[in-house]
Coordinates of C-alpha atoms in Angstrom, one line a residue:
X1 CA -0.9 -38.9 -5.2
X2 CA -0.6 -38.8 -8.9
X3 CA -1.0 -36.2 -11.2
X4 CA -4.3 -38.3 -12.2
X5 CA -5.7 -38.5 -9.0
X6 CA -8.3 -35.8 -6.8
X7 CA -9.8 -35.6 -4.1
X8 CA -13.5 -34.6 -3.9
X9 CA -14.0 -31.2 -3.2
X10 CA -17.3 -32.6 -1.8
X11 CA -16.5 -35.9 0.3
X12 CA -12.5 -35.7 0.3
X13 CA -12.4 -39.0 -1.0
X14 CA -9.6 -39.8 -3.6
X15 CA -10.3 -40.8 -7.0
X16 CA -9.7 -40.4 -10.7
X17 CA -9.0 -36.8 -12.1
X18 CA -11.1 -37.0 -15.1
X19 CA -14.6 -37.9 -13.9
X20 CA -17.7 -36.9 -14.2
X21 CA -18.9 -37.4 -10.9
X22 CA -17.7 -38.7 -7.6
X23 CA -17.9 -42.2 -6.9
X24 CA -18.2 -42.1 -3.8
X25 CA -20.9 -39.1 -2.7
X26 CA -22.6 -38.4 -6.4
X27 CA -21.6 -35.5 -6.4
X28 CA -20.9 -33.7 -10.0
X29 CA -17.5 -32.4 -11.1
X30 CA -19.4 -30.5 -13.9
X31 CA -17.3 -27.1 -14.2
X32 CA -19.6 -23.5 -13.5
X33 CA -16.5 -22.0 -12.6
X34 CA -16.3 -18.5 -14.9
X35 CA -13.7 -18.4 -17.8
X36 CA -11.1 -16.7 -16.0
X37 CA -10.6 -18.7 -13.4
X38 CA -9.5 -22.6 -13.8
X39 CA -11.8 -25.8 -14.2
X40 CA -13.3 -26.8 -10.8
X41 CA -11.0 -30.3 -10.0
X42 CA -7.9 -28.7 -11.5
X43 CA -5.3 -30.3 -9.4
X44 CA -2.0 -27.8 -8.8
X45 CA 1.1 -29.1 -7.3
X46 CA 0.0 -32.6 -7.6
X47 CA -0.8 -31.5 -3.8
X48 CA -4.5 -29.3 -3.8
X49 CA -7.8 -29.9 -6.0
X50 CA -9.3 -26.9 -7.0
X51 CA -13.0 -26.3 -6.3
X52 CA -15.6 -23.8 -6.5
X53 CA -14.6 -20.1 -7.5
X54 CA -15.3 -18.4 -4.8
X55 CA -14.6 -14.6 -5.8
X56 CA -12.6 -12.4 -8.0
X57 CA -11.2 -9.1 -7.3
X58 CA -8.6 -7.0 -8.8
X59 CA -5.3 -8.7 -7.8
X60 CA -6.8 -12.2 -8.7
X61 CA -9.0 -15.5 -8.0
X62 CA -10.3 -17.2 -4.6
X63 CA -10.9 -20.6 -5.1
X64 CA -12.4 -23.3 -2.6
X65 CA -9.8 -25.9 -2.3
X66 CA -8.9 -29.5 -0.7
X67 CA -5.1 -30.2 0.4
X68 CA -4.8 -33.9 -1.1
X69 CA -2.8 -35.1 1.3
X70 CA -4.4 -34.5 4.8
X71 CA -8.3 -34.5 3.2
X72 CA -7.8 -30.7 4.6
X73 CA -10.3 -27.9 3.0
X74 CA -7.9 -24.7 2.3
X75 CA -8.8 -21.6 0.6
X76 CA -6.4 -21.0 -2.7
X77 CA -5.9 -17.0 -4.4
X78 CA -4.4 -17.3 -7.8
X79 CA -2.6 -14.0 -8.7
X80 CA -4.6 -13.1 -11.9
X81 CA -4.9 -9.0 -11.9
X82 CA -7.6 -8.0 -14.8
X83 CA -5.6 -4.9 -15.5
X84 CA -2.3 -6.8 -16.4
X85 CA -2.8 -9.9 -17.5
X86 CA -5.1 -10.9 -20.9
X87 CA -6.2 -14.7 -20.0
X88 CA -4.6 -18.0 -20.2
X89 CA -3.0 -20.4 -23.0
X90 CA -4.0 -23.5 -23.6
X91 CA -2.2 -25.2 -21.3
X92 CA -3.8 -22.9 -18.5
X93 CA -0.5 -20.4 -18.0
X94 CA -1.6 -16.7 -17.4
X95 CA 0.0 -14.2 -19.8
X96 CA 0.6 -10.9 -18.9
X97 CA -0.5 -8.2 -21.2
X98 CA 1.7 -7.0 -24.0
X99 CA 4.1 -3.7 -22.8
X100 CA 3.0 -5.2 -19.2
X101 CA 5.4 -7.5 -19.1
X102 CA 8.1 -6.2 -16.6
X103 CA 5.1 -4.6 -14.0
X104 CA 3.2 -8.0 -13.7
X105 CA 6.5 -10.0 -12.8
X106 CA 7.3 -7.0 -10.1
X107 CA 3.8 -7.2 -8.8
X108 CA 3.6 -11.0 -9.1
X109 CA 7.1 -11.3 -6.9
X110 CA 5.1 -8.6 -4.4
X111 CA 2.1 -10.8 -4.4
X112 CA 4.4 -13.8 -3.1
X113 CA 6.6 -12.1 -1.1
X114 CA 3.8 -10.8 1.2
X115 CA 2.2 -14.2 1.7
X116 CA 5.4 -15.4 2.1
X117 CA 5.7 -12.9 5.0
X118 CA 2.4 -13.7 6.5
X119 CA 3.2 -17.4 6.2
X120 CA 6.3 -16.9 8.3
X121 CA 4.3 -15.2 11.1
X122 CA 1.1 -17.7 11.3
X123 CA -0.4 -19.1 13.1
X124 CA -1.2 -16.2 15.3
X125 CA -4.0 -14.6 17.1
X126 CA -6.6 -13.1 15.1
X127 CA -5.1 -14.1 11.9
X128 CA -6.4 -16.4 9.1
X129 CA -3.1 -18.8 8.9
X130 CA -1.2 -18.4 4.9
X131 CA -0.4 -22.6 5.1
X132 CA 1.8 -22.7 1.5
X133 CA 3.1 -20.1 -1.2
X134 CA 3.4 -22.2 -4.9
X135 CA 4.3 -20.8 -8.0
X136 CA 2.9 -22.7 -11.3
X137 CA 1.2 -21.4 -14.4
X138 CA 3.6 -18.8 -14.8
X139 CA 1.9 -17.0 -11.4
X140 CA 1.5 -17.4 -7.7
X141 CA -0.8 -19.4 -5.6
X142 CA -1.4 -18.5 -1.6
X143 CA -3.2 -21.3 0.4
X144 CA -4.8 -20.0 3.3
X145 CA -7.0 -22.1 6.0
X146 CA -11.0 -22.5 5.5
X147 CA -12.6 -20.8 8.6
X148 CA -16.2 -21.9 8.8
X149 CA -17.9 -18.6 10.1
X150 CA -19.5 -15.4 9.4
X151 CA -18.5 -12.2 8.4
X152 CA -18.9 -9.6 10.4
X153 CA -20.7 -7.6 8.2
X154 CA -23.4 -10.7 7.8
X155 CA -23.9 -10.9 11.8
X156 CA -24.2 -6.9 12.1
X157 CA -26.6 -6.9 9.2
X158 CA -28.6 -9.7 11.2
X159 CA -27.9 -8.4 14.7
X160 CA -31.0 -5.8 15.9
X161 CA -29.0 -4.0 18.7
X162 CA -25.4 -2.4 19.4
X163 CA -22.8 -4.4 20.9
X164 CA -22.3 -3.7 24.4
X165 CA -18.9 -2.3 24.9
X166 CA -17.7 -5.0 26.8
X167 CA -18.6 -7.6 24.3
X168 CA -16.9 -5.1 21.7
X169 CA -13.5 -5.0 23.3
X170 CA -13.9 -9.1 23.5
X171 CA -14.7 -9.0 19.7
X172 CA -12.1 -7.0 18.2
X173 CA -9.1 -7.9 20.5
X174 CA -8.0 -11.3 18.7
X175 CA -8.1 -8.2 15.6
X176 CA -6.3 -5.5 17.2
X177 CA -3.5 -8.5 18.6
X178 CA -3.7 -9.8 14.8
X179 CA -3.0 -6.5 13.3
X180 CA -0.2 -5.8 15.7
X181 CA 1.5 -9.0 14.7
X182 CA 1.1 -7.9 11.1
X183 CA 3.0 -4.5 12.1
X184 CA 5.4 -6.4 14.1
X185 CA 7.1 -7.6 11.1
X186 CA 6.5 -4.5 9.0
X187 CA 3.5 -5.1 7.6
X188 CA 0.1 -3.7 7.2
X189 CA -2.9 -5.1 6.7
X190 CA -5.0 -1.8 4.9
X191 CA -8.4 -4.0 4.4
X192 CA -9.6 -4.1 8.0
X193 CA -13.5 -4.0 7.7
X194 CA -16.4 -6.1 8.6
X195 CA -16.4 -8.0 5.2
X196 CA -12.7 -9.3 6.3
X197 CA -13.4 -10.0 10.0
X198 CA -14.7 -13.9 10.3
X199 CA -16.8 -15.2 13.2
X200 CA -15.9 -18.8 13.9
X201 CA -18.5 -21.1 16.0
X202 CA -17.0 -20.6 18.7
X203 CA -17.7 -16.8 18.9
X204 CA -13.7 -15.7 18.1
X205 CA -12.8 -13.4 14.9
X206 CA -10.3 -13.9 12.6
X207 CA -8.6 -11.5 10.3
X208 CA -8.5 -12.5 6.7
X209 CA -8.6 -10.5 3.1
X210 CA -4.4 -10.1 2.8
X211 CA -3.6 -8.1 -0.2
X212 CA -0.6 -6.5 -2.0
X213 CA -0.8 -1.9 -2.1
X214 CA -1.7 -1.8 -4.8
X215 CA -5.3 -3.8 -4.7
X216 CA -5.7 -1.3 -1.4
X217 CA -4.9 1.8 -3.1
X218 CA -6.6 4.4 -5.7
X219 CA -4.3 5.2 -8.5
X220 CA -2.3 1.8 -8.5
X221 CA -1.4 -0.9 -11.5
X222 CA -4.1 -3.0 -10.4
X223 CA -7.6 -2.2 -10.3
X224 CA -8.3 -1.2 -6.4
X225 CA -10.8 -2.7 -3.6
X226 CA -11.4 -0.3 -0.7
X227 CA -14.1 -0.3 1.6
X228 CA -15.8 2.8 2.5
X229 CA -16.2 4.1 5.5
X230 CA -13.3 1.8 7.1
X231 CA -10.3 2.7 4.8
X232 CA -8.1 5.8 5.5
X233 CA -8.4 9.1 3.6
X234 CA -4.6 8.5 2.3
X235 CA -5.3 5.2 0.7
X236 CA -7.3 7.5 -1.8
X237 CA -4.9 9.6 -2.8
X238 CA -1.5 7.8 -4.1
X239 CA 0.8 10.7 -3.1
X240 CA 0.5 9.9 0.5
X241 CA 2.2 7.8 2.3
X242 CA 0.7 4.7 4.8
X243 CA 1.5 3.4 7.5
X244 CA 0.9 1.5 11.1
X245 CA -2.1 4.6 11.7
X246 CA -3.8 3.3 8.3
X247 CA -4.8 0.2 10.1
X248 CA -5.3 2.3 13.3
X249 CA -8.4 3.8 11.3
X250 CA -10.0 1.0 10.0
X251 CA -9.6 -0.8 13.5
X252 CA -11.7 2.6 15.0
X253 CA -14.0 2.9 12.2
X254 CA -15.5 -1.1 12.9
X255 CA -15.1 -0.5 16.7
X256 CA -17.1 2.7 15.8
X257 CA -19.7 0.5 14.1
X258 CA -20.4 -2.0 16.7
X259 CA -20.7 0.5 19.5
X260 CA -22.9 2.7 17.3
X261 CA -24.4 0.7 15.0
X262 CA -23.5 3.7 12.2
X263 CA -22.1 3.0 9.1
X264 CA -18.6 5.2 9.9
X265 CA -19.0 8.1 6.5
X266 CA -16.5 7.5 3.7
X267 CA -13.5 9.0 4.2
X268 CA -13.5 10.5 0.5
X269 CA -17.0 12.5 2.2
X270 CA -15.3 13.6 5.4
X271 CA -12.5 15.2 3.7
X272 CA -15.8 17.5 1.5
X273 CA -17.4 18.0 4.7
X274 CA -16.8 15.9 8.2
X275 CA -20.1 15.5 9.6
X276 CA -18.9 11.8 11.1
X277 CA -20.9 12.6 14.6
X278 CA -18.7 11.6 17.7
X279 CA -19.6 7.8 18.8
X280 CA -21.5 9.4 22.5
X281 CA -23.4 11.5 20.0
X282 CA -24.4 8.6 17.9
X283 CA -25.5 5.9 20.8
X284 CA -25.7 7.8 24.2
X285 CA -24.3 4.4 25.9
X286 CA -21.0 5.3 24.3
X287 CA -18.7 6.6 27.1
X288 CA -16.7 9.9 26.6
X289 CA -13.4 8.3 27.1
X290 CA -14.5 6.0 24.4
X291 CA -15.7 8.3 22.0
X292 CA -12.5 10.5 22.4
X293 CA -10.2 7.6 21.6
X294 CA -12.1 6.5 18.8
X295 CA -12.5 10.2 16.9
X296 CA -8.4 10.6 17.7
X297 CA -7.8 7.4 16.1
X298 CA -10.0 8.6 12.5
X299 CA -8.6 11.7 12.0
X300 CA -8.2 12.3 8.6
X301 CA -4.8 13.6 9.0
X302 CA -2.5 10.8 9.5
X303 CA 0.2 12.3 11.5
X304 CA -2.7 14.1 14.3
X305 CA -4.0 9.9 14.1
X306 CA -3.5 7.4 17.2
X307 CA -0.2 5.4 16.0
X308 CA 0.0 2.7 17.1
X309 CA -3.0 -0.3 17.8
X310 CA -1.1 -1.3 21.2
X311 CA -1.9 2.2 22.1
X312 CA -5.7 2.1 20.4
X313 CA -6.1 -1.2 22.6
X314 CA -5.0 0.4 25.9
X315 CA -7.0 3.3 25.6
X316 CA -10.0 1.7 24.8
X317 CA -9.5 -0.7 27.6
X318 CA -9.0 2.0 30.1
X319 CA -10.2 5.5 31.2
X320 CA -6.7 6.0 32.8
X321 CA -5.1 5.1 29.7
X322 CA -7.4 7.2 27.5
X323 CA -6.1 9.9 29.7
X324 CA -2.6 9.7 29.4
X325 CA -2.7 9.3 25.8
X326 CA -4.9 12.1 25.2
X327 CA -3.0 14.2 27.4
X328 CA 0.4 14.1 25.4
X329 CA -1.6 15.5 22.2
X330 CA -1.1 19.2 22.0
X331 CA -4.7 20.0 20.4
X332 CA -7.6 17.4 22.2
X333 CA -11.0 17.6 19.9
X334 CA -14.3 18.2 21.2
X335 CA -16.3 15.9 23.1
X336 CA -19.2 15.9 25.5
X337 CA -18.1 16.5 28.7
X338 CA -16.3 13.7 31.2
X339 CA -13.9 12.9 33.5
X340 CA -11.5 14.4 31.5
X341 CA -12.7 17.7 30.8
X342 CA -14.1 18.0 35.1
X343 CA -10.3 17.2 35.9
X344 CA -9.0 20.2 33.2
X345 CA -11.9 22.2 35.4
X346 CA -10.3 21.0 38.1
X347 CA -6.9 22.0 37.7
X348 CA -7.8 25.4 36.2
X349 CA -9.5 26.2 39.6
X350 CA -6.7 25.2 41.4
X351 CA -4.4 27.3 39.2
X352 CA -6.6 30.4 40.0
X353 CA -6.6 30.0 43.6
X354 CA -2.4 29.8 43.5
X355 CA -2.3 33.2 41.8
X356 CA -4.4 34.6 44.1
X357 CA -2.2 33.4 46.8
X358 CA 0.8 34.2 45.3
X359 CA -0.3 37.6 44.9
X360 CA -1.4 37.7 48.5
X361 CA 2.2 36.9 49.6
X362 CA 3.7 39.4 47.4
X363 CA 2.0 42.1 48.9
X364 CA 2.5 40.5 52.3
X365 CA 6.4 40.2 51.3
X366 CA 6.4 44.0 50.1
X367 CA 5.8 45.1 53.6
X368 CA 8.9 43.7 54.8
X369 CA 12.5 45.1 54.5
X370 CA 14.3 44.1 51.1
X371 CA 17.0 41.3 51.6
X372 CA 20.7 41.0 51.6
X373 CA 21.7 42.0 48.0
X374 CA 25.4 40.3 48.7
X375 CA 22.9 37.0 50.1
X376 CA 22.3 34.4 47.8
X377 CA 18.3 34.3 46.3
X378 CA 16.4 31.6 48.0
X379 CA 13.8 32.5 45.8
X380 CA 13.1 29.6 42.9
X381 CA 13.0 30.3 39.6
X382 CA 10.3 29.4 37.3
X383 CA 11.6 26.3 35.3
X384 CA 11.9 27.0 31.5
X385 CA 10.8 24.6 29.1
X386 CA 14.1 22.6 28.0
X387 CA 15.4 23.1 24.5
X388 CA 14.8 20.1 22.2
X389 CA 18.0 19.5 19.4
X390 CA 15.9 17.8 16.7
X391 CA 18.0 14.4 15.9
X392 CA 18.8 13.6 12.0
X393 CA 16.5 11.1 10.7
X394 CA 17.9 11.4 7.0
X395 CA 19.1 7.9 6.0
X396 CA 17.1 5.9 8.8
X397 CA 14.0 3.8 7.4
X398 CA 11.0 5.4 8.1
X399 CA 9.3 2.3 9.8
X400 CA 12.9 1.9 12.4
X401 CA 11.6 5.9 13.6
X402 CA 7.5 5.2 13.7
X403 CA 8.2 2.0 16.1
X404 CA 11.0 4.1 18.3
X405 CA 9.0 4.6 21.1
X406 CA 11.4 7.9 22.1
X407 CA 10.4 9.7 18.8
X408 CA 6.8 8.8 19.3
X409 CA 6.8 10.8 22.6
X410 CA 9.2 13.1 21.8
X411 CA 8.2 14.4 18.1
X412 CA 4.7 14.5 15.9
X413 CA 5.9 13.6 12.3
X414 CA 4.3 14.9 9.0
X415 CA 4.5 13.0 6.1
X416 CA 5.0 12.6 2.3
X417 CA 6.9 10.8 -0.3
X418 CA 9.0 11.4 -3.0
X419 CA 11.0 9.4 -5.5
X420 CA 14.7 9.1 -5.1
X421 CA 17.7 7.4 -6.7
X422 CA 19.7 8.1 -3.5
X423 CA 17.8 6.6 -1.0
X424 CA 16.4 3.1 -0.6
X425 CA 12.6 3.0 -0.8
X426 CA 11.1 3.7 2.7
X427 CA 14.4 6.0 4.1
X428 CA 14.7 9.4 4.7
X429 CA 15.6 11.4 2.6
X430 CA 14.7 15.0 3.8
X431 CA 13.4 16.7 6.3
X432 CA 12.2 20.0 8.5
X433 CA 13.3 21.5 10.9
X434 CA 16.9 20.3 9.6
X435 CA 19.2 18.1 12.0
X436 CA 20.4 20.0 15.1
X437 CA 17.9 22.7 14.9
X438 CA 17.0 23.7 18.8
X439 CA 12.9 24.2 19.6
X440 CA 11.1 24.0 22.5
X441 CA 7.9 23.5 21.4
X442 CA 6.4 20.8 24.1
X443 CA 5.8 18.2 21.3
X444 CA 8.0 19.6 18.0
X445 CA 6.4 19.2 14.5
X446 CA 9.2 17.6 12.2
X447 CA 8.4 17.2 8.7
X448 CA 9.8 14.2 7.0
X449 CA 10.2 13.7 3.4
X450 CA 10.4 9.4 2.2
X451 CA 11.8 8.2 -0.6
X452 CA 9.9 5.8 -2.7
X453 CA 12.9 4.6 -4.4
X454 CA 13.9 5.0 -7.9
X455 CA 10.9 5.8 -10.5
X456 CA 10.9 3.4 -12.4
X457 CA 9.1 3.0 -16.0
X458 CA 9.1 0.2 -18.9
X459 CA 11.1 0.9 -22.1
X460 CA 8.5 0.8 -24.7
X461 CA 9.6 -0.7 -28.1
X462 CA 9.4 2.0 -30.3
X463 CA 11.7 0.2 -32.9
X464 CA 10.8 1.6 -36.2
X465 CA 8.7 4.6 -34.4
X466 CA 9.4 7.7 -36.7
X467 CA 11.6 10.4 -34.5
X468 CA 9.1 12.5 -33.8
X469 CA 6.6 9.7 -32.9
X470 CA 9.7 8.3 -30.8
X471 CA 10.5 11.3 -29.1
X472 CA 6.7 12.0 -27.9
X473 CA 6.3 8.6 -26.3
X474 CA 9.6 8.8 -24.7
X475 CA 8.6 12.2 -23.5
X476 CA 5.5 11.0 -21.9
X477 CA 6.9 8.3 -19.9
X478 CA 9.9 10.8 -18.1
X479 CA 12.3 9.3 -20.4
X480 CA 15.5 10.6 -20.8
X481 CA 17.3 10.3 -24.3
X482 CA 19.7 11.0 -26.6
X483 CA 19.2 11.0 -30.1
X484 CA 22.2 9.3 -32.5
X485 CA 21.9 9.1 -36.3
X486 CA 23.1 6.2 -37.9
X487 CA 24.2 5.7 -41.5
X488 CA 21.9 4.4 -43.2
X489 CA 22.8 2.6 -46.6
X490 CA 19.0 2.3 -47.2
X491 CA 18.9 -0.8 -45.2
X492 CA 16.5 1.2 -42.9
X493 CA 13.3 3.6 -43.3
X494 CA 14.9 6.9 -43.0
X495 CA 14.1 8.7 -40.6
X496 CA 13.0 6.0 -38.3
X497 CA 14.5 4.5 -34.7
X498 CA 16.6 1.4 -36.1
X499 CA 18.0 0.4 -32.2
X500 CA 18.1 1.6 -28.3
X501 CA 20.3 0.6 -25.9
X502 CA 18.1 -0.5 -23.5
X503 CA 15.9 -3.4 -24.6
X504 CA 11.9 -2.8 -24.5
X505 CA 10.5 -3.8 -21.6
X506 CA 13.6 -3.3 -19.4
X507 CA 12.5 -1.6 -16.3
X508 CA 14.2 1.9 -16.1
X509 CA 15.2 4.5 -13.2
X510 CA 14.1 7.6 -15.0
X511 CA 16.1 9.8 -12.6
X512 CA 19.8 7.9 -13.5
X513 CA 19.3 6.6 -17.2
X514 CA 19.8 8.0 -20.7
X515 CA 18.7 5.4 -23.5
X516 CA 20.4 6.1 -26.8
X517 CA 18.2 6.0 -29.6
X518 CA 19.5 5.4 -32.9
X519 CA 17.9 7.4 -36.0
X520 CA 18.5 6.4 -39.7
X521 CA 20.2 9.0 -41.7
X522 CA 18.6 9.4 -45.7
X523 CA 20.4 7.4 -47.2
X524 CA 23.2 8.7 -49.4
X525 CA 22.5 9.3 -52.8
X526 CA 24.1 7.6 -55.5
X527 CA 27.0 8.9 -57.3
X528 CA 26.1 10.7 -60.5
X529 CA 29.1 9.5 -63.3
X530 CA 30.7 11.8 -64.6
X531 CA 29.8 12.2 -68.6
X532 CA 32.5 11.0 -70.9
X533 CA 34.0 13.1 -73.3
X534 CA 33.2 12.9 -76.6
X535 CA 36.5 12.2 -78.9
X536 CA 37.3 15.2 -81.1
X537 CA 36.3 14.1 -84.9
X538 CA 40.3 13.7 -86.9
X539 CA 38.9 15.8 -90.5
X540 CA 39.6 13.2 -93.1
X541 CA 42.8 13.8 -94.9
X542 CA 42.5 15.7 -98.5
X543 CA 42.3 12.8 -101.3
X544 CA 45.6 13.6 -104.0
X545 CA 44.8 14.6 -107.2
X546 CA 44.2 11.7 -109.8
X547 CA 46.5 12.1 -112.9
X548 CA 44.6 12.7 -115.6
X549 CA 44.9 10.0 -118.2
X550 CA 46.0 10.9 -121.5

């Protein structure tokens, strides 16, 4: 197809770009689409005609959209993020905003490189399929399949009654499998809510509403979109690291609101106060098993979270499983009582009753004459918990440990992050107890420290900045500098930065670099001449006498 040919965003027929209408169905090509996004019939590609704007949110555009070739409806994002980029040109290119050059390219290359991603595991269950990745306009274009169906949050909003749990688990396991997939090639999702779950015709949900970190976390370059009550407690706070268990929560949290009906509290509120009531509490149908799982997996403190979702999806399914996974945790919350707590009763009563008879045998046994010193003991020991050597993670990428099943069982990690030249982004790069430490705590606690990679910051072009002025902004960026004075003929404003060596706008690792910044001397004064000396007056010589005449 031509560059002047479309297809109707209405009918899919093909015809002229250029129109005012369709031929074909009468349908207008008259453009309502808001100035930041591009003209409804825009063809990109020479492949897909634009159509309505669908939505905007801080990393860019949705667009309705028609793949010329097959007549297929898509859905198109155009990376367009408010907070770095100040419009188009004329001829439609997005321009970053000045000093932002160097973050929007980074975040642009992100933006593709997770669709990208996505593309390379789709189709798959529970997923929204990523079809193409394009790049024109100076910017990035996903194309992503049209689902016809509702969002969750629609059919909840409609529905008068809770979900049955059955029907739950049917609902949210193409999700959960989805999500899994996502973390199976080392990605996470962070937007799992109702709004982003889709309910085709035919009853089954789809996962949709892929965005970069930093549209799904507080504090980032682009302006963020969280959902309350579904995202985790660390994607408000930019210090903390995420992982696998952020996904974990928002998978609980909309489990949690079909069971109960409730709106699941902010996670900004529970951290003030947690008044989140367990699910039993909230609908009485709610098993306890259930409930458990679903308060373990939105804890608020990530590392005390349910992991993994294979392990969310087996508990929920099971009462056995519930069990087992709630027996390796060292500290199990409060719940109402159930099959769990009788079988703790259980045991305890049985441990009673074997001190009792243990004591009953020692007394029995004291009667009797002592043995054999020189006789080996038959007697068995008690057995001693086995020391642990913690292993060292330093080095290792975080995400290699989390999915080693042996660590999971073996260790419960703590978190947090911290910038590094050393270590790749994602390695370790510290952590407590240190390597080859012995404990013998059941289930040891090992901190771990993750780099985020180099901190990085734009030059700013301070090019005739005066020094002081220079020095402040460098200052407040974490720059490192030295400051060289150049001669200065009076070609220069004295006083003033004339050159750096590192071009403005370079991106720069504030931990390794120095930039140079070169300071015009006052110029040197001109010489002063040195007075000439005046010639010493020669006294005129004495005039003879005149004879006089006679």
């Amino acid at each position: 197809m031509s560059a002047t040919q479309m297809v109707c965003p209405f009918c899919l027929s093909k015809t002229q770009a250029g129109r005012a209408a369709c031929p074909f169905c009468g349908k207008s090509f008259e453009n309502h689409n808001p100035p930041e996004a591009l003209p409804f019939g825009t063809v990109l590609a020479g492949r897909y005609t634009l159509g309505q704007h669908l939505n905007t949110d801080g990393e860019g555009v949705l667009y309705a959209a028609v793949e010329n070739t097959a007549g297929l409806r898509v859905v198109i994002k155009e990376y367009l993020p408010v907070t770095l980029s100040q419009g188009r040109n004329a001829a439609g290119e997005v321009e970053p905003k000045a000093g932002s050059e160097v973050l929007f390219k980074t975040t642009r290359m992100d933006f593709a490189d997770l669709y990208r991603a996505i593309q390379r595991i789709t189709p798959a269950t529970g997923l929204v399929a990523v079809l193409d990745v394009l790049e024109e306009n100076q910017t990035v274009y996903a194309v992503t399949e049209q689902i016809q169906g509702t969002p969750l949050s629609e059919y909840l909003s409609l529905r008068a009654s809770v979900l049955p749990l059955a029907e739950a688990r049917s609902l949210m396991q193409p999700i959960m499998e989805g999500v899994a997939a996502l973390h199976k090639a080392g990605l996470v999702h962070r937007g799992v809510c109702p709004d982003n779950i889709l309910l085709t015709e035919g009853g089954v949900a789809r996962l949709t509403g892929y965005a970069t970190l930093g549209l799904r976390r507080a504090g980032s370059e682009l302006k963020p979109q969280l959902y309350d009550g579904y995202s985790a407690p660390e994607q408000y706070k930019p210090q903390e690291f995420e992982g696998r268990y952020t996904d974990v929560y928002g998978l609980a949290a909309v489990f949690y609101r079909l069971v109960t009906g409730a709106q699941p509290l902010s996670a900004v509120q529970r951290q003030v106060r947690d008044s989140l009531l367990p699910a039993s509490r909230a609908e009485s149908r709610v098993p306890g098993y259930v409930s458990s799982i679903l308060s373990a997996a939105m804890r608020l403190v990530p590392a005390e979270r349910i992991q993994t979702v294979p392990e969310l999806m087996g508990a929920l399914a099971s009462p056995a499983a519930a069990d087992a996974l709630m027996g390796r945790e060292k500290k199990q919350p409060s719940v109402t009582l159930d099959t769990r707590h009788l079988l703790a009763i259980s045991l305890g009563v049985i441990a009673v009753l074997a001190i009792v008879l243990a004591a009953v045998l020692i007394g029995w046994g004291s009667r009797t004459p002592p043995p054999d010193s020189s006789a080996p003991s038959s007697t068995s020991q008690p057995a001693e918990e086995q020391p642990i050597s913690i292993p060292n993670f330093v080095g290792l990428q975080y995400s290699s440990v989390q999915s080693n099943t042996e660590y999971a069982a073996r260790f419960l990690f703590t978190l947090e992050e911290a910038y590094s030249s050393e270590y790749p982004e994602g390695a370790i790069m510290d952590q407590s107890p240190e390597a080859g430490t012995t404990v013998t705590d059941e289930e040891p606690v090992v901190k771990l420290t993750i780099s985020k990679g180099p901190e990085l910051t734009e030059m700013p072009n301070i090019i005739g900045f005066t020094r002081e002025n220079a020095e402040q902004e460098l200052n407040s960026r974490g720059i490192r500098f030295s400051l060289l004075m150049l001669t200065n003929n009076g070609e220069y404003a004295a006083n003033c930065v004339v050159k750096t060596d590192v071009e403005p706008g370079a991106s720069i690792d504030v931990e390794k670099t120095i930039v140079n910044v070169y300071i015009a001397q006052e110029p040197a004064a001109p010489a002063t001449p040195a007075p000439t000396a005046e010639p010493t007056p020669t006294p005129a010589p004495s005039p003879s006498p005149t004879p006089e005449t006679p």
